Short mmCIF file of C-alpha atoms and ligand atoms in Angstrom, two decimals:
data_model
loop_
_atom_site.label_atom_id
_atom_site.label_comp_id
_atom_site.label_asym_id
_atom_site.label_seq_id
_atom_site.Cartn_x
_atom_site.Cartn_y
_atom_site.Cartn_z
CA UNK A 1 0.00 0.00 0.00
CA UNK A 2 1.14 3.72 -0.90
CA UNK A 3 2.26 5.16 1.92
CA UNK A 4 0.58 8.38 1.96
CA UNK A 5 2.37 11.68 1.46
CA UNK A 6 2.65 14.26 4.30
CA UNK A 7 0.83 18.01 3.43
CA UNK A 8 4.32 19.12 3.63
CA UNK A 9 6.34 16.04 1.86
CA UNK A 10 4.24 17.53 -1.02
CA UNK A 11 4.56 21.08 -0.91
CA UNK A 12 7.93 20.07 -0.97
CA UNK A 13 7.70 18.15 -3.95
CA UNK A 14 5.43 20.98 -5.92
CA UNK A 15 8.37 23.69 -4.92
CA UNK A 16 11.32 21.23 -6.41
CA UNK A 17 9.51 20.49 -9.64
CA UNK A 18 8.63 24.40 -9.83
CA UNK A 19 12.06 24.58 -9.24
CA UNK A 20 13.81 22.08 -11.95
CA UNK A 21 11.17 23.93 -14.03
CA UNK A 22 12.78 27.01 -14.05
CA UNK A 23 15.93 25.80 -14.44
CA UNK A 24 15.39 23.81 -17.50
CA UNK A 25 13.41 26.65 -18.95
CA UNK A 26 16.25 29.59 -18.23
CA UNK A 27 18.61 26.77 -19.57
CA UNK A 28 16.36 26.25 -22.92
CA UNK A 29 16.41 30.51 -23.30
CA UNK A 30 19.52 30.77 -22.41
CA UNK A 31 20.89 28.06 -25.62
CA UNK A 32 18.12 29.94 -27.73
CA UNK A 33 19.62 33.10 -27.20
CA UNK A 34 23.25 31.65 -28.26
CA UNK A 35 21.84 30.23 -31.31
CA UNK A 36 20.99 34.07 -33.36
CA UNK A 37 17.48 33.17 -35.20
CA UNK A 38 17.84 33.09 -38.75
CA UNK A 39 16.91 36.81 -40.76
CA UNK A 40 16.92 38.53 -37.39
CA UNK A 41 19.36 40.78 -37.90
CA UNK A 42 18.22 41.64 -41.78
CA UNK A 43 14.38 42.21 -39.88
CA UNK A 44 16.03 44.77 -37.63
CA UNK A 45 18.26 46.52 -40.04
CA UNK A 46 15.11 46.76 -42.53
CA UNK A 47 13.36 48.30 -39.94
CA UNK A 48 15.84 50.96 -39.85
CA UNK A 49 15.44 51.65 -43.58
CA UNK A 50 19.04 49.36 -43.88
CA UNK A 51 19.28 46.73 -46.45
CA UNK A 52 21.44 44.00 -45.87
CA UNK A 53 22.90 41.75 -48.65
CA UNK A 54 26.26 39.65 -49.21
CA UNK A 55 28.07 38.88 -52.36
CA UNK A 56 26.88 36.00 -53.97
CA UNK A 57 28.76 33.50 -56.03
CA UNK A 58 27.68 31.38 -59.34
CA UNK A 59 27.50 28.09 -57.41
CA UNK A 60 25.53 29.59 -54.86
CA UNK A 61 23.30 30.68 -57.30
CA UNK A 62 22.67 27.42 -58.97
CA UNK A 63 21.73 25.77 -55.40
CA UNK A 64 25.55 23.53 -55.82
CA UNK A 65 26.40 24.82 -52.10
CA UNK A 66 24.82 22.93 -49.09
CA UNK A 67 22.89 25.03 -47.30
CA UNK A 68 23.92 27.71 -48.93
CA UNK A 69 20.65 28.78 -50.59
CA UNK A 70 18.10 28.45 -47.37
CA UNK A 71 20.71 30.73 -45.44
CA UNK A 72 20.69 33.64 -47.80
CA UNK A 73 17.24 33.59 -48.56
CA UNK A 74 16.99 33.70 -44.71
CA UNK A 75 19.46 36.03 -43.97
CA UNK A 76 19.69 38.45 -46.83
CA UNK A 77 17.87 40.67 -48.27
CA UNK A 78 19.88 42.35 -50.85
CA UNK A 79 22.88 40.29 -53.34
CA UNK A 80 25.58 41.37 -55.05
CA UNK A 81 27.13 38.97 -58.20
CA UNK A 82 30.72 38.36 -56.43
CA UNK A 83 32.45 38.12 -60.00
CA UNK A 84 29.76 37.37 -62.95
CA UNK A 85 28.97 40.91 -63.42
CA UNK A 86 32.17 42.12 -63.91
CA UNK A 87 33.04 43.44 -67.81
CA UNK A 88 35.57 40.48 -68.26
CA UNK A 89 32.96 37.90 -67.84
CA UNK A 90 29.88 39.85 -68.93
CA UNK A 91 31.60 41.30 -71.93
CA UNK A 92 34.65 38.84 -73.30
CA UNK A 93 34.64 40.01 -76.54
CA UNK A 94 33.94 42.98 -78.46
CA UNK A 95 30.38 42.72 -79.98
CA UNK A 96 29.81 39.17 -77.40
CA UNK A 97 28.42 39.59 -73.95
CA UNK A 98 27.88 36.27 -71.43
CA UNK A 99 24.63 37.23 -69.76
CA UNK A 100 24.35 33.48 -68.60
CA UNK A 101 25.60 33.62 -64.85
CA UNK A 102 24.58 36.97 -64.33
CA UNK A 103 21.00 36.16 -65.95
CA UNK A 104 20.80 33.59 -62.95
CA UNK A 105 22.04 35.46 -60.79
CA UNK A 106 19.31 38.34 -61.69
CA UNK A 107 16.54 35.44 -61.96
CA UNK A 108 17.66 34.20 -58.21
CA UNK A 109 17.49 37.73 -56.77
CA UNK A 110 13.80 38.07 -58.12
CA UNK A 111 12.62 34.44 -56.97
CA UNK A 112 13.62 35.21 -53.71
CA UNK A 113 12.65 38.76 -53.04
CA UNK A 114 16.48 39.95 -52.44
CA UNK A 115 17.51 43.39 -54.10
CA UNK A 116 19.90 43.11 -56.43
CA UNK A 117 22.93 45.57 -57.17
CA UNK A 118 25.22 45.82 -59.90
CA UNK A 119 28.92 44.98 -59.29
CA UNK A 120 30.77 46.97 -61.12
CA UNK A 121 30.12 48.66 -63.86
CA UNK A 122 33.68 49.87 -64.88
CA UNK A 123 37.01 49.35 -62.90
CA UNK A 124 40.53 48.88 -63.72
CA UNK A 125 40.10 45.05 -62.19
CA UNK A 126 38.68 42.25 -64.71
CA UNK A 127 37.97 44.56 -67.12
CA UNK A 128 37.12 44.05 -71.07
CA UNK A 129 41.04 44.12 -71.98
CA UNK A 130 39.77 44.29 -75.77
CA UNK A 131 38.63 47.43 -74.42
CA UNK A 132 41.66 49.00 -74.45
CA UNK A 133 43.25 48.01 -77.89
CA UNK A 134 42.04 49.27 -81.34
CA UNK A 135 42.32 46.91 -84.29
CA UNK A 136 45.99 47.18 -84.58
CA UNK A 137 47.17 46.59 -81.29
CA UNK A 138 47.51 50.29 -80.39
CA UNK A 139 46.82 51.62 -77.66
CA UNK A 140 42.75 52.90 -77.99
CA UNK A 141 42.17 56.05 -78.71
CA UNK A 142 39.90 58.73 -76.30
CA UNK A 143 36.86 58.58 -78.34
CA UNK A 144 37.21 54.92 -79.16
CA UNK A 145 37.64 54.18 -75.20
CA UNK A 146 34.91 56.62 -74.38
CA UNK A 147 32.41 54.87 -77.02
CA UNK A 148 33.05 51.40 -75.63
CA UNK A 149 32.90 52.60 -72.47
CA UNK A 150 29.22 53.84 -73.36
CA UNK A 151 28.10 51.05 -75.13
CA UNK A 152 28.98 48.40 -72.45
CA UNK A 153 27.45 51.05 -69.88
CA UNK A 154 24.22 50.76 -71.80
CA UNK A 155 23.64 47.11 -72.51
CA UNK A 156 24.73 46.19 -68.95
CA UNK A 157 22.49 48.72 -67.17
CA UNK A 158 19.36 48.50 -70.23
CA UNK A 159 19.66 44.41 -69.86
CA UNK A 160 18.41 44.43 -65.93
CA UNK A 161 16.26 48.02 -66.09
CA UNK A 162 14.00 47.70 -63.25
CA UNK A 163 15.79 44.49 -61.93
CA UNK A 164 19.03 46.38 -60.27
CA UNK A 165 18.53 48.92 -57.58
CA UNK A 166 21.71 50.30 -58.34
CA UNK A 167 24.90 50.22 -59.58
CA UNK A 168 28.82 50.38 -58.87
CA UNK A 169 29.24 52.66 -61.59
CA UNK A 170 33.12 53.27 -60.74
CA UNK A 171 35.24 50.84 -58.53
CA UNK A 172 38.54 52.08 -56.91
CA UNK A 173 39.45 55.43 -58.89
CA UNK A 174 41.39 56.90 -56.67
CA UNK A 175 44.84 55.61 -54.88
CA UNK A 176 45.09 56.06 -50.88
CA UNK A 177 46.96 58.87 -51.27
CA UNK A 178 44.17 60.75 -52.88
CA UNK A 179 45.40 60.94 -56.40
CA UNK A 180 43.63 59.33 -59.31
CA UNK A 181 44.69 55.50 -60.09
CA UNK A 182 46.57 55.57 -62.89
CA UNK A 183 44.59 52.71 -65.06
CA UNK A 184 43.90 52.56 -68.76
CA UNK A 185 40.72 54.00 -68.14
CA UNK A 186 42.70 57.16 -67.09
CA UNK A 187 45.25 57.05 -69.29
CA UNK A 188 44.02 56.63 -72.08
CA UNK A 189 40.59 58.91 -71.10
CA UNK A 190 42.39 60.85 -68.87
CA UNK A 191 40.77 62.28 -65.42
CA UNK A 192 37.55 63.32 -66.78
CA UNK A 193 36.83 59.17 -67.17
CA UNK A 194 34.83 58.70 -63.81
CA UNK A 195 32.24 61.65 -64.78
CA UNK A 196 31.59 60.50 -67.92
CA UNK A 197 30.48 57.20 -66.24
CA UNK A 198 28.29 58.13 -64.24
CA UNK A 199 26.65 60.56 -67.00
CA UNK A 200 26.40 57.56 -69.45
CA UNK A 201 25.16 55.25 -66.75
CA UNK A 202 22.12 57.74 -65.29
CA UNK A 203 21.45 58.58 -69.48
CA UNK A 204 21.16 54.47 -69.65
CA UNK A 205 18.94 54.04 -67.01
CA UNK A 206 17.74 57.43 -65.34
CA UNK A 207 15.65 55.42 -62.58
CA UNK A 208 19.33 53.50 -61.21
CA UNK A 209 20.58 54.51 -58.12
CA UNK A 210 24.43 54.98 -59.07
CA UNK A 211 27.50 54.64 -56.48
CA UNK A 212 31.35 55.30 -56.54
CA UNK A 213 33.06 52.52 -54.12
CA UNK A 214 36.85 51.81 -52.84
CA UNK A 215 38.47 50.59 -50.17
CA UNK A 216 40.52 52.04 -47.44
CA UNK A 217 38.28 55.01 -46.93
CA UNK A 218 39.20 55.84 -43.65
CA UNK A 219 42.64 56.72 -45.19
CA UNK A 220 41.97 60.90 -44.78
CA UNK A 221 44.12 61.31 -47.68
CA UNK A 222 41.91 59.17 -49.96
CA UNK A 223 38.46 60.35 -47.82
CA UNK A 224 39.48 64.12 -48.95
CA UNK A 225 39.82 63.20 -52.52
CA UNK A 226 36.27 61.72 -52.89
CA UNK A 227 34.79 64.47 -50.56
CA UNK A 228 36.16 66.33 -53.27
CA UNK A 229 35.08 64.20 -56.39
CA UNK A 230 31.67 64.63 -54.91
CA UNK A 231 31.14 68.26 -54.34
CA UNK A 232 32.24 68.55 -58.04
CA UNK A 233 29.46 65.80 -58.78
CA UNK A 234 26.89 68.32 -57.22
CA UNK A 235 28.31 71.34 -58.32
CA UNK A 236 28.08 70.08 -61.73
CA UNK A 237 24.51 68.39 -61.20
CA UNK A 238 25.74 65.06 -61.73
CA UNK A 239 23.94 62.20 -60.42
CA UNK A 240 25.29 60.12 -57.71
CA UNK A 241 23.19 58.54 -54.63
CA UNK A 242 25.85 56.41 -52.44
CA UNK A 243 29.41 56.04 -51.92
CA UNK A 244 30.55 52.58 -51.06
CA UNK A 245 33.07 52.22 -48.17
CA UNK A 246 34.40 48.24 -49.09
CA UNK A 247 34.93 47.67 -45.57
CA UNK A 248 37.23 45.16 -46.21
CA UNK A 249 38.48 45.36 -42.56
CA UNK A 250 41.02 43.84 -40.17
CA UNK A 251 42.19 43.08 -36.84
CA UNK A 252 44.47 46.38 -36.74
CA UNK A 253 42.92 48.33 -39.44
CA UNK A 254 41.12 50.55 -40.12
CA UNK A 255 41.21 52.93 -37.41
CA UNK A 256 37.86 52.81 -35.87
CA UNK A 257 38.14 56.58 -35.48
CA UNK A 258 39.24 57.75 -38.58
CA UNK A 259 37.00 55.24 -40.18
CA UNK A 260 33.69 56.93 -38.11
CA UNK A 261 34.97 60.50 -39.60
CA UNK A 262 34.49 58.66 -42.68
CA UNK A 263 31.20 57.65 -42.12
CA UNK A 264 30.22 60.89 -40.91
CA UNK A 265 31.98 63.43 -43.69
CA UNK A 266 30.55 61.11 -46.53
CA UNK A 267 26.94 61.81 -44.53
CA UNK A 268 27.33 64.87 -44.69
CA UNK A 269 27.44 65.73 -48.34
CA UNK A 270 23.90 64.19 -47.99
CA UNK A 271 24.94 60.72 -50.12
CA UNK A 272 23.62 58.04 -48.74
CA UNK A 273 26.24 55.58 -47.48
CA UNK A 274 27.12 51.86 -47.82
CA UNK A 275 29.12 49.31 -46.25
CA UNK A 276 29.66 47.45 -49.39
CA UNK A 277 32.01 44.83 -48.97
CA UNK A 278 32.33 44.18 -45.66
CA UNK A 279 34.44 41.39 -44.40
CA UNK A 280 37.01 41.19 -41.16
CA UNK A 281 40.13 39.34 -41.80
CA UNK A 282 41.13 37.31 -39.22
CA UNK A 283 44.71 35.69 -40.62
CA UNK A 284 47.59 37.42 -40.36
CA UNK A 285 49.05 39.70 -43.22
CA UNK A 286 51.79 40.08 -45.43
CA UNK A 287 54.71 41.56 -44.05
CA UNK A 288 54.00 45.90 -43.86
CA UNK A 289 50.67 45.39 -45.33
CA UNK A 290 49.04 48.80 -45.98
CA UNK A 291 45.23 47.48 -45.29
CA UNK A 292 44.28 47.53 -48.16
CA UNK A 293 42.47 45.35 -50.43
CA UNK A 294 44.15 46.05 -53.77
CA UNK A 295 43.09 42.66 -55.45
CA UNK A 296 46.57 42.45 -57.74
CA UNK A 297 48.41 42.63 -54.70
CA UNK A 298 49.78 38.49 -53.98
CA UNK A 299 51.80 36.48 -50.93
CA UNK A 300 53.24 33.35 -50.97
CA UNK A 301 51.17 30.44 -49.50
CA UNK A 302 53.58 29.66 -45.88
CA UNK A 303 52.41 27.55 -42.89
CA UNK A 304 52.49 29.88 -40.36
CA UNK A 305 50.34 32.70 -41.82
CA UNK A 306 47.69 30.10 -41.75
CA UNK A 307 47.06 29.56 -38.20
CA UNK A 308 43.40 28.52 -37.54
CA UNK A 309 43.16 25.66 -39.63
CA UNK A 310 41.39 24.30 -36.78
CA UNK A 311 39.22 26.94 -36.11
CA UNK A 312 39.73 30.22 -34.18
CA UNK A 313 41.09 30.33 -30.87
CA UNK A 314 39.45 31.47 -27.54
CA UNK A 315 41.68 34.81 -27.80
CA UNK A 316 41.24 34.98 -31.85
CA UNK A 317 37.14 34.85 -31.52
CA UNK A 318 36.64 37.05 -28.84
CA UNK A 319 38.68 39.82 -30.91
CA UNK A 320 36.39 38.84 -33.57
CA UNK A 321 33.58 39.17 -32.18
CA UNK A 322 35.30 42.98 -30.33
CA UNK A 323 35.88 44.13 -33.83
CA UNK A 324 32.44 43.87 -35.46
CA UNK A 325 30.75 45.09 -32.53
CA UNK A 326 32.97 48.20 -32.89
CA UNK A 327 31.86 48.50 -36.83
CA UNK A 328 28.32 47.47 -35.78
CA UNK A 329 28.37 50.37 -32.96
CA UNK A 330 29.41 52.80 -35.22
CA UNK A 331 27.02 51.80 -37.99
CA UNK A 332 24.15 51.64 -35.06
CA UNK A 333 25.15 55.42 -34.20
CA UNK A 334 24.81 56.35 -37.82
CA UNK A 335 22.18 54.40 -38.98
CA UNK A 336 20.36 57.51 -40.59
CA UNK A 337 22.77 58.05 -43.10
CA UNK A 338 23.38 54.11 -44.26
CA UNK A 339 21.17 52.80 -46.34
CA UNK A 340 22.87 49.51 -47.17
CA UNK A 341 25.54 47.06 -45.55
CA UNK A 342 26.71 44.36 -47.49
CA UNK A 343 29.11 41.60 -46.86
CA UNK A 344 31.51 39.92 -49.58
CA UNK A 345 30.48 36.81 -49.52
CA UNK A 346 27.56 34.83 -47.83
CA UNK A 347 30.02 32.26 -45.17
CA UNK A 348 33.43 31.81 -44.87
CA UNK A 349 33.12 28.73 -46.53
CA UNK A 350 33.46 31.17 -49.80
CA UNK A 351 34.82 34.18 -48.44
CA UNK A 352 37.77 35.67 -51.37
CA UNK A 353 39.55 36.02 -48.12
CA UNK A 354 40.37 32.38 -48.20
CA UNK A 355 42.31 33.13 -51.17
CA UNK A 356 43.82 36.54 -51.51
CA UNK A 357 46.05 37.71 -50.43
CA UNK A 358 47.34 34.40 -49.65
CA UNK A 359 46.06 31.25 -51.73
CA UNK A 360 44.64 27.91 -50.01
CA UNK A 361 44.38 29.48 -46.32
CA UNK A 362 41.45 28.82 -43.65
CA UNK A 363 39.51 32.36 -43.33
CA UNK A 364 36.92 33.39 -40.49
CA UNK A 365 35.69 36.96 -41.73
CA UNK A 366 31.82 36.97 -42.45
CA UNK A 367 29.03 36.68 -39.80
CA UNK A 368 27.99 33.13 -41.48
CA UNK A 369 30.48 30.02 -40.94
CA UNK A 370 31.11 27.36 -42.49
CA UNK A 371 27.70 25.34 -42.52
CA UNK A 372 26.02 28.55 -43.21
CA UNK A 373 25.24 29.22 -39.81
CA UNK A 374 24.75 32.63 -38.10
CA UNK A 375 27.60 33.38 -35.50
CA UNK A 376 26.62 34.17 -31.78
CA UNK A 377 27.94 37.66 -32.16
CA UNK A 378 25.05 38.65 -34.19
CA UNK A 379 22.95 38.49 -31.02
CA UNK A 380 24.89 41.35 -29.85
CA UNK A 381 24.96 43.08 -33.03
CA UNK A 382 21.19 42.97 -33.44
CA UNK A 383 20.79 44.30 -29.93
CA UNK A 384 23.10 47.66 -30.94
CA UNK A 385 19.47 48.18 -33.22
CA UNK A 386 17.18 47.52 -30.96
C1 LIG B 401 37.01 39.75 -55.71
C2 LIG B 401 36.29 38.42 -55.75
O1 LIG B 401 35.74 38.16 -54.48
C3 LIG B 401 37.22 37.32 -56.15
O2 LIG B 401 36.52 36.11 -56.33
C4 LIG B 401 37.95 37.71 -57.44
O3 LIG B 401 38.91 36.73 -57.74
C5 LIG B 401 38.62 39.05 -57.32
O4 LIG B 401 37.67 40.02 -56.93
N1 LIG B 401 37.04 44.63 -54.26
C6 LIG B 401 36.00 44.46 -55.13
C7 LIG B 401 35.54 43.08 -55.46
O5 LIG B 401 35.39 45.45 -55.53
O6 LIG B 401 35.03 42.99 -56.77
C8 LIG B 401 36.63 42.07 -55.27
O7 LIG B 401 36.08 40.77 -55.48
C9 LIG B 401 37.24 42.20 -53.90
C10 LIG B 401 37.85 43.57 -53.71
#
């Protein structure tokens, strides 16, 4: 027979399982709030009149990536085409474009309700190299350079009318010391190159939003000259909504204050601005590495600038996770004046930073890992919005 319970021996017994309750429920919140929730942060940034998008790759695109897909669908709201947009692929040949990868990459964008943006319209990177030859070999002439120029302008931006928000009309002009890169485009143009661009590309499509983007921005030398560039834009009533600060960031660089100065001066010509390729490497550099993400620029594979194979360490992660809070904070404090942030590439897994400036090396940088799975530090990042 049962023996039966005391008044008390129960209370008891009410107040422990009340108890273990609790527990296991604070335990349950507690792993829930570890885990970010998929498209929480892109819900809070939206709400703030912020898009946020990643660069986007071909396989991604064609659903070849595990996982890949569901997470940027989840987590992104805006794409850029990390490479298939670019005039060397779009535009091989003169008189032949290659629409096919960034047709897909246009058809994905508009299956899955993401904005898309045009990477890059014309930059001294990948370009068209027929570009810059006439039909002897020479050297192309001004006007020949300046039709081209025009023509590929036109197709590109007449092709995805209404499908592109806007465009990188002009990628990395001008050198960190403020003076105009010396490219074919301005040699053989000369300076007047970059206006012209942007003149042909709002004549193409007058409803684009058009942006100038480079890296190292928080360089004062290089912030001056496109303070500059712009006020002549205005002055001379040419169109141009955003400038694009890459963001290609790392553990000592930029300077979080001269890169807020940035922020703010850009603001303050009343462009909008955008955090266009933002990424934080984690491995360590070449030696006296400027910060900067000049794509030509190449090391030599060696063992020990590849030191997380593994994964990051306890020391490595919590700088990590220091550092984009610090970007996040200042974006948070300025989130008037940004209307876009926009990482280069969706998870590490495909991050360029894996490859440049060193080949074949295990890279941390983006806010997605590996499996496609949000980082705990977005938590914290989404809370800098709330
Ligand atoms: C990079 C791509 O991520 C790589 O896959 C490619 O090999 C080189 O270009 N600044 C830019 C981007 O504007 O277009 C570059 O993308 C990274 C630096």
């Amino acid at each position: 027979m049962p023996v039966p319970l005391s008044i008390n021996m129960k209370k008891y017994l009410i107040i422990i399982s009340l108890l273990a309750m609790t527990l296991s429920m604070q335990a349950k919140s507690k792993k829930k709030s570890d885990t970010p929730a998929p498209g929480a942060l892109k819900e809070v940034l939206v709400k703030n009149g912020i898009l946020l998008g990643a660069a986007i790759n071909q396989w991604e695109v064609a659903g070849e990536v595990p996982g890949a897909v569901p997470a940027i669908v989840a987590n992104f709201n805006s794409a850029e085409a990390e490479n298939c947009m670019k005039a060397e692929v779009i535009h091989p040949k003169e008189g032949v474009y290659d629409w096919k990868l960034a047709d897909e990459f246009i058809d994905f964008c508009q299956r899955n309700n993401i904005t898309a943006i045009g990477h890059c319209l014309v930059w001294h990177s990948q370009p068209a190299k027929w570009m810059f030859k006439d039909k002897n070999g020479e050297p192309a002439s001004r006007p020949l350079l300046i039709e081209r120029m025009k023509e590929h302008i036109f197709t590109v931006m007449q092709r995805y009318k209404g499908k592109v928000k806007g465009w990188d009309v002009v990628n990395e002009a001008i050198l960190d010391d403020g003076t105009l890169r010396v490219s074919p485009w301005s040699e053989l143009i000369g300076p007047d190159w970059i206006e012209l661009a942007f003149r042909f590309a709002h004549e193409a499509d007058p409803d684009a939003e058009l942006y100038i983007n480079d890296f190292s921005m928080a360089k004062p030398a290089k912030r001056e000259a496109y303070l500059r560039l712009i006020r002549d834009f205005q002055q001379k009533g040419i169109r141009i909504d955003a400038i694009g600060m890459q963001s290609h960031n790392g553990v000592d660089y930029p300077d979080v204050v001269e890169y807020e100065k940035t922020l703010e001066a850009y603001a303050a010509t009343g462009l909008k601005v955008m955090m266009t390729e933002l990424d934080l490497n984690m491995l360590p550099n070449p030696k006296d590495w400027d910060g900067s993400a000049e794509v030509n620029k190449k090391a030599a594979y060696e063992e020990a600038m590849n030191p997380y194979k593994k994964g990051l360490t306890l020391e490595a992660q919590k700088i990590f996770n220091d550092r984009y809070l610090a970007f996040f904070g200042i974006y948070a404090r300025h989130k008037e004046s940004i209307s876009r942030i926009n990482f280069w590439g969706a998870s590490d897994l495909n991050s360029w930073l894996n490859n440049w400036p060193i080949k074949g090396r295990t890279s941390y940088p983006l806010i997605l890992d590996r499996q496609y799975k949000l980082k705990p530090v977005v938590n914290d990042i989404i809370k800098l919005f709330e």
